[in-house]
Coordinates of C-alpha atoms in Angstrom, one line a residue:
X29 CA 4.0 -27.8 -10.2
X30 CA 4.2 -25.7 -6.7
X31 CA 1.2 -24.1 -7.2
X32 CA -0.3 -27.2 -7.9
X33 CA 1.0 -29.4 -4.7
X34 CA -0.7 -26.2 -2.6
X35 CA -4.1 -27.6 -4.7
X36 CA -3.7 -31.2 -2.3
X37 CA -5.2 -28.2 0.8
X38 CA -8.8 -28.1 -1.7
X39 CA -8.7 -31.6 -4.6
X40 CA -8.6 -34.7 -2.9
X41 CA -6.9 -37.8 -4.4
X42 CA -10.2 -39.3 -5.8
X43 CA -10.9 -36.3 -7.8
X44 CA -7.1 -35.7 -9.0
X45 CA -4.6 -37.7 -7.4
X46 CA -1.4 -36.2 -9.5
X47 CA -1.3 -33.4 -6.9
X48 CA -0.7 -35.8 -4.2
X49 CA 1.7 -36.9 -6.5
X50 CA 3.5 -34.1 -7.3
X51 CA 3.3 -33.5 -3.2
X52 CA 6.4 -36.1 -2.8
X53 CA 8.8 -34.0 -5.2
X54 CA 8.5 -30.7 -3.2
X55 CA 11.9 -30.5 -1.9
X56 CA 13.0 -30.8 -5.4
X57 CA 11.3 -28.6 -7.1
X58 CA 11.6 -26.1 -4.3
X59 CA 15.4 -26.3 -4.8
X60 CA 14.8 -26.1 -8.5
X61 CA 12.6 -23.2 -8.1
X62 CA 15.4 -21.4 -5.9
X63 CA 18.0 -21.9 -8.5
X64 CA 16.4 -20.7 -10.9
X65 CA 15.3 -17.7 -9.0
X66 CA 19.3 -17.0 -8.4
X67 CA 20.0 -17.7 -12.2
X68 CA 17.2 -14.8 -13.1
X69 CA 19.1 -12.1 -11.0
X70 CA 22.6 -13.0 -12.4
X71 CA 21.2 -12.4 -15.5
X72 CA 20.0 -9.6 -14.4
X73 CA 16.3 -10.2 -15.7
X74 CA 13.0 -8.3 -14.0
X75 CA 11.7 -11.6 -13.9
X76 CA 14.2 -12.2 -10.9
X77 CA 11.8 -9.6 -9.0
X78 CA 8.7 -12.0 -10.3
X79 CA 10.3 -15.3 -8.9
X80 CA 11.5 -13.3 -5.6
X81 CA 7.6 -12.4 -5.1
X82 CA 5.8 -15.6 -5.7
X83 CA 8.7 -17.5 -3.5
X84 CA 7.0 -15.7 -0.9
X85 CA 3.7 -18.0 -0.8
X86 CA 6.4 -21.1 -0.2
X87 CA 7.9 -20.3 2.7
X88 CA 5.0 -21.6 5.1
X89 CA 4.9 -25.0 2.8
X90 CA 8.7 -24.9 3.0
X91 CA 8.5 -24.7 7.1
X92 CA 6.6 -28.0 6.8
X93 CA 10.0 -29.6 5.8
X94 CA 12.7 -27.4 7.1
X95 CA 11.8 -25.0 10.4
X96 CA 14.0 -23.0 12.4
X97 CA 11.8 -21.5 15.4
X98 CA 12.7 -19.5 18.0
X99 CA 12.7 -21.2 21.7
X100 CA 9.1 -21.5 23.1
X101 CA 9.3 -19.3 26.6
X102 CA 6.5 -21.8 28.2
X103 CA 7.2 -24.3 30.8
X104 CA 6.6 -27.9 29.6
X105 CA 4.4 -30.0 31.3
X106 CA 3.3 -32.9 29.2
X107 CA 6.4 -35.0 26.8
X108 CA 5.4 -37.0 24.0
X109 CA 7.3 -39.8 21.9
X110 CA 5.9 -40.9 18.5
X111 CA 8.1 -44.2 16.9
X112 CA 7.3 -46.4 14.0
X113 CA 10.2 -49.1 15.4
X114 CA 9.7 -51.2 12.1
X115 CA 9.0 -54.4 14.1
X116 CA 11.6 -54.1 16.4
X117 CA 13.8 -55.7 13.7
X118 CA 17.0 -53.6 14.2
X119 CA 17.1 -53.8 18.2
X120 CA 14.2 -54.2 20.1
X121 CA 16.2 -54.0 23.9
X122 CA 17.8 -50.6 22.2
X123 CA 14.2 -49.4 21.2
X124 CA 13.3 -50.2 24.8
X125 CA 16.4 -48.6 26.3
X126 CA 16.3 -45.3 23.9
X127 CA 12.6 -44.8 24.6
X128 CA 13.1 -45.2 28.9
X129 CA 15.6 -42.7 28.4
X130 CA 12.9 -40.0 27.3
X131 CA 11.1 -40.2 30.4
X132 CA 7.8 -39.5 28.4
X133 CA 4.0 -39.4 29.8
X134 CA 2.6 -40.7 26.6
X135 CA 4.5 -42.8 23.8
X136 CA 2.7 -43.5 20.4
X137 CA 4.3 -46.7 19.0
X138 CA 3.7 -47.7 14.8
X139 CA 4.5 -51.0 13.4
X140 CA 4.5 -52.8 16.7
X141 CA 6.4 -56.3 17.4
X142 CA 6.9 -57.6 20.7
X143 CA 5.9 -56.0 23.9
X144 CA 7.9 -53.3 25.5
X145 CA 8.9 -53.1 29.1
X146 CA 8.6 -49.1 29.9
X147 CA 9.4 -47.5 32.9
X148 CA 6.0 -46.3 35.0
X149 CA 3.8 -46.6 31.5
X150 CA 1.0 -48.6 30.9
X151 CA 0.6 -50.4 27.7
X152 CA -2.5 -52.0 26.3
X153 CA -1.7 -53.9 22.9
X154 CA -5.7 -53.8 21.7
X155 CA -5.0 -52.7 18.2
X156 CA -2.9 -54.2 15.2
X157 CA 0.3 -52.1 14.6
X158 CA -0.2 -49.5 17.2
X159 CA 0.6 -49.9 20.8
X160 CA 0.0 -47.1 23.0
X161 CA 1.6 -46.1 26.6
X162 CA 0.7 -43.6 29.2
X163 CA 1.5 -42.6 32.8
X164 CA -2.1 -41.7 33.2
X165 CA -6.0 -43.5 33.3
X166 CA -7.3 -44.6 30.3
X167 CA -11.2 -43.8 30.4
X168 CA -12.2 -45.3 26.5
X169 CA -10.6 -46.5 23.4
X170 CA -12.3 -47.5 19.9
X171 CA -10.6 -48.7 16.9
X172 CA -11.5 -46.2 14.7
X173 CA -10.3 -48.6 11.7
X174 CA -12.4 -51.8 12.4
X175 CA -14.8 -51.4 10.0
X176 CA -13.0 -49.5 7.2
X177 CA -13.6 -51.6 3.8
X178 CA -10.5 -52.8 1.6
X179 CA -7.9 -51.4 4.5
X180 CA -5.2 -54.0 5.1
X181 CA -4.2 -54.7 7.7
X182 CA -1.0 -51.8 8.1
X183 CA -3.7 -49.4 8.6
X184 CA -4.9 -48.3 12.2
X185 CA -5.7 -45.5 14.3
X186 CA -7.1 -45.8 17.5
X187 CA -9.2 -43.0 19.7
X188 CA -8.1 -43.1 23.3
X189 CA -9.5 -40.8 26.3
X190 CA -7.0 -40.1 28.6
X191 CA -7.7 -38.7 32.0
X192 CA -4.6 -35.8 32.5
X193 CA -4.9 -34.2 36.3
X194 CA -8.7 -34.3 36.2
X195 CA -9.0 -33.0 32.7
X196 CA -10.1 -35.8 29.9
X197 CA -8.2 -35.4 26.6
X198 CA -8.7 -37.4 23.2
X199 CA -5.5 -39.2 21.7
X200 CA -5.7 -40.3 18.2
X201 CA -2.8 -43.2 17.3
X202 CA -2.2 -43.3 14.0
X203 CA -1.0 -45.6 10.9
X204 CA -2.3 -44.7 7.4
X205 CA -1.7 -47.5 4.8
X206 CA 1.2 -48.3 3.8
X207 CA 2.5 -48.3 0.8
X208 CA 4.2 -51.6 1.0
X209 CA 7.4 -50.5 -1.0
X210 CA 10.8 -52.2 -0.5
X211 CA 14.3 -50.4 -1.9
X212 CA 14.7 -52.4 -4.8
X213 CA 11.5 -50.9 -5.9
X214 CA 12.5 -47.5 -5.5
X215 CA 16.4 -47.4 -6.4
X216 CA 16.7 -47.1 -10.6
X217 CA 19.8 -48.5 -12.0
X218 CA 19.8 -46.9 -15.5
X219 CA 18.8 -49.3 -17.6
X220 CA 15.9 -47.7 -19.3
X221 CA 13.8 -50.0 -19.7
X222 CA 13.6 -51.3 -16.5
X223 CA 13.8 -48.0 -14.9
X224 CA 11.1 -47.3 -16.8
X225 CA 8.8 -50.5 -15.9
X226 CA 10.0 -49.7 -11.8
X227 CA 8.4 -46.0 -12.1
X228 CA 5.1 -47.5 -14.0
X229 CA 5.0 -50.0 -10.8
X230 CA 5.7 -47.4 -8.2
X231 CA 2.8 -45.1 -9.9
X232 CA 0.0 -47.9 -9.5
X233 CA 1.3 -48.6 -6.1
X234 CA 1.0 -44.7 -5.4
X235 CA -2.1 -43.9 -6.9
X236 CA -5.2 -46.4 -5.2
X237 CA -2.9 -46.0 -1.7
X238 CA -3.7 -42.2 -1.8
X239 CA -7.3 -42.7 -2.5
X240 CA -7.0 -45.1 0.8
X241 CA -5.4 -42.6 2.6
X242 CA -8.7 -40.4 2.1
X243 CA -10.9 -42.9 3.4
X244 CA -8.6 -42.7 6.2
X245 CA -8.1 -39.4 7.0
X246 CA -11.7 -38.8 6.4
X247 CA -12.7 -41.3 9.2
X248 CA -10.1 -39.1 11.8
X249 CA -11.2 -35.8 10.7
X250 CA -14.9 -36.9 11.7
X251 CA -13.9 -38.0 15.3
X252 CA -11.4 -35.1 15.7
X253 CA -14.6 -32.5 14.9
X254 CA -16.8 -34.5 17.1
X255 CA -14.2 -35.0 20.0
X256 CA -15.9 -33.1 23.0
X257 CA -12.2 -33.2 24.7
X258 CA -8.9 -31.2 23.1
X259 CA -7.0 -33.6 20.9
X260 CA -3.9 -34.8 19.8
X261 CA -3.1 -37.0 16.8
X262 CA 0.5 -38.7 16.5
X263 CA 1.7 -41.3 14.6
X264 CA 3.1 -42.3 11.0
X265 CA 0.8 -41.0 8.2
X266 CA 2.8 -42.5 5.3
X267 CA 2.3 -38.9 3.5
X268 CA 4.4 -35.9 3.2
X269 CA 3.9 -32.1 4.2
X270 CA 2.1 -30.5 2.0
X271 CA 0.2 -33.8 0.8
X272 CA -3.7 -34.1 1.1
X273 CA -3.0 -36.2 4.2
X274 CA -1.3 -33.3 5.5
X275 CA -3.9 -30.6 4.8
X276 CA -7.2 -32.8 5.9
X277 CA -5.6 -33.7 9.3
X278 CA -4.5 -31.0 10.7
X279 CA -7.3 -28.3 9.8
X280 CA -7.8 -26.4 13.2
X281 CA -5.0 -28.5 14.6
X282 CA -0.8 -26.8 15.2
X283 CA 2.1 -28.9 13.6
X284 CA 4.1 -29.1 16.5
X285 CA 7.3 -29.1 14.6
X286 CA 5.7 -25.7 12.2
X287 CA 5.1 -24.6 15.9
X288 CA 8.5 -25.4 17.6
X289 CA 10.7 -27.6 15.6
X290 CA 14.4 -26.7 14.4
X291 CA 16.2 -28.2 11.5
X292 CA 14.9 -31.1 8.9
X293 CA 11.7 -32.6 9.9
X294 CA 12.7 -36.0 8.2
X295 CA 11.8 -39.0 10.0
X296 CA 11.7 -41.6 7.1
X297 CA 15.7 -42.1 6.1
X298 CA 15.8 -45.8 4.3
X299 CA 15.7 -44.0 1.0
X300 CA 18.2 -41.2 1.2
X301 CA 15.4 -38.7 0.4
X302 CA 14.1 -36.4 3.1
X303 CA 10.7 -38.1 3.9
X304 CA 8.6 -36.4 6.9
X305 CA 5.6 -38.6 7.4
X306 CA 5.5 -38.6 11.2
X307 CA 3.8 -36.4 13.0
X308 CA 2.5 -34.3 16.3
X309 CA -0.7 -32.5 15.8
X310 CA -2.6 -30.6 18.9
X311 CA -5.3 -29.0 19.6
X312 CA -4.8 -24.9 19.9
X313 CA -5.4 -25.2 23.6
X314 CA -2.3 -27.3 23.5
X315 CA 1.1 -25.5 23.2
X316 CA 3.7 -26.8 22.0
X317 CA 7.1 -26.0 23.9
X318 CA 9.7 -27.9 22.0
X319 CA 9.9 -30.4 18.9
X320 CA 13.0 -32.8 17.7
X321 CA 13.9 -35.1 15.4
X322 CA 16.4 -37.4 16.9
X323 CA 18.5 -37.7 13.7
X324 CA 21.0 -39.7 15.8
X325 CA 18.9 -42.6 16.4
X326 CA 19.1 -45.3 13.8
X327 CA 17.1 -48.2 15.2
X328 CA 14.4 -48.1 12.7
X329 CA 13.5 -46.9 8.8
X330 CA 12.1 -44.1 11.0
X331 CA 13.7 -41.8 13.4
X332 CA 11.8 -41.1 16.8
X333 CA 10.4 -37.9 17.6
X334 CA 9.7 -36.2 20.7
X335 CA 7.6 -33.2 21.5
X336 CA 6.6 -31.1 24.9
X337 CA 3.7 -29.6 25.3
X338 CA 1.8 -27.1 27.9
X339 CA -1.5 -28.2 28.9
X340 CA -3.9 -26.6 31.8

């Protein structure tokens, strides 16, 4: 089942979408794998050898979730915020307050509400959803989304060129389809039965979403190969590491938190189930200098991320 989540890199979901599937159980079954690596060399089996080898070709998807990098010895000249704030439900003054407090250049916002007052940013609400904010010129945006048949309406991604200290760079906000769950539909209360019926539900809710998702990314990965400008694509992808999402997007592109980050790279916590589905990607003339998590922010389903980069 391993081997066959590292497949999502090569089979899309409209060929076979039970790899994308399978993508979502990874921590799992890499903590399933890992025991049972352990239980092979108590026993004192060769096989232990076997499993100690093949673990080997998981440590890069592992990264992906969990990363512990060493300090970047670049000097930082470009900050970044990406924050799904879920509506601005659980505190929208907070939200405003916790992402001031950043002092970023640019700030990627998913599942926009009302507007938000930021210190020396400029905001231009043109898409649903997304919102973006910058200390610098705006020189073009395009809905990259507006024609996309069947989408509704959760999914977005804007193209913006930004003009950074004379150099124009191409800024990709991003909101893949949700999947429109709720935690009743996820939590199973052991009745079988019903259990049963929840996971058939979840399944056909799963299945056409990921074949969305392709249409999606496929649409970014054309502009990001045709961008005449370094990119960087941010936002909430509503897929996890090692998904197909994952793979398509960020072909030529560094994970900033593979690059830089330290720790769990969750950002979805309503479900008690480490969920990363939000994301920094940059160009390689774009280097990343630090990466967190803010695992102490809880004014959202998502937790904010910021990111610094060096750019020329």
């Amino acid at each position: 089942m391993l081997a066959g989540i590292l497949l999502n890199a090569y089979i899309p979901p409209k060929i076979f979408p039970w790899f994308n599937l399978l993508s979502l159980g990874f921590p799992v079954l890499v903590i399933a794998y890992i025991a049972l690596t352990f239980f092979w060399i108590f026993s004192w089996k060769k096989r232990a050898f076997v499993f100690m080898f093949v673990g080997l070709f998981f440590l890069n998807p592992v990264k992906r979730w969990i990363n512990y990098s060493s300090d970047s010895k670049e000097t930082a000249n470009l900050k970044i915020v990406t924050f799904n704030i879920k509506g601005g439900k659980l505190g929208l003054d907070e939200i405003q307050k916790y992402i001031n407090s950043k002092n970023a250049d640019i700030v990627f916002v998913q599942e926009y509400g009302s507007e938000l007052n930021l210190k020396n940013l400029k905001g231009e609400y043109s898409v649903p959803v997304i919102y973006f904010y910058s200390k610098y010129k705006v020189v073009r945006r395009k809905n990259l989304f507006e024609n996309l048949p069947e989408a509704n309406n959760t999914a977005q991604c804007e193209e913006i060129d930004i003009e950074i200290r004379g150099k124009v760079y191409r800024v990709f906000n991003v909101h893949l389809e949700s999947f429109g769950f709720v935690k009743s539909m996820v939590k199973l209360n052991g009745n079988g039965d019903e259990d049963e019926k929840k996971v058939k539900d979840l399944v056909k809710r799963l299945i056409p979403t990921f074949k969305a998702h392709q249409e999606q990314v496929q649409i970014i990965r054309e502009h990001i190969e045709n961008s005449p400008y370094p990119v960087i694509v941010a936002g909430d992808f509503n897929a996890v590491p090692n998904s197909y999402e994952y793979y398509e997007t960020s072909k030529g592109l560094k994970d900033a938190f593979y690059e830089v980050g330290k720790g769990s790279g969750t950002t979805f916590h309503d479900y008690k189930y480490p969920l990363r589905i939000d994301y920094i990607f940059a160009s390689e003339s774009i280097k990343p200098v630090s990466y967190k998590v803010d695992h102490s922010v809880h004014l959202s389903d998502h937790f904010p991320v910021t990111a610094t980069f060096k750019i020329d």
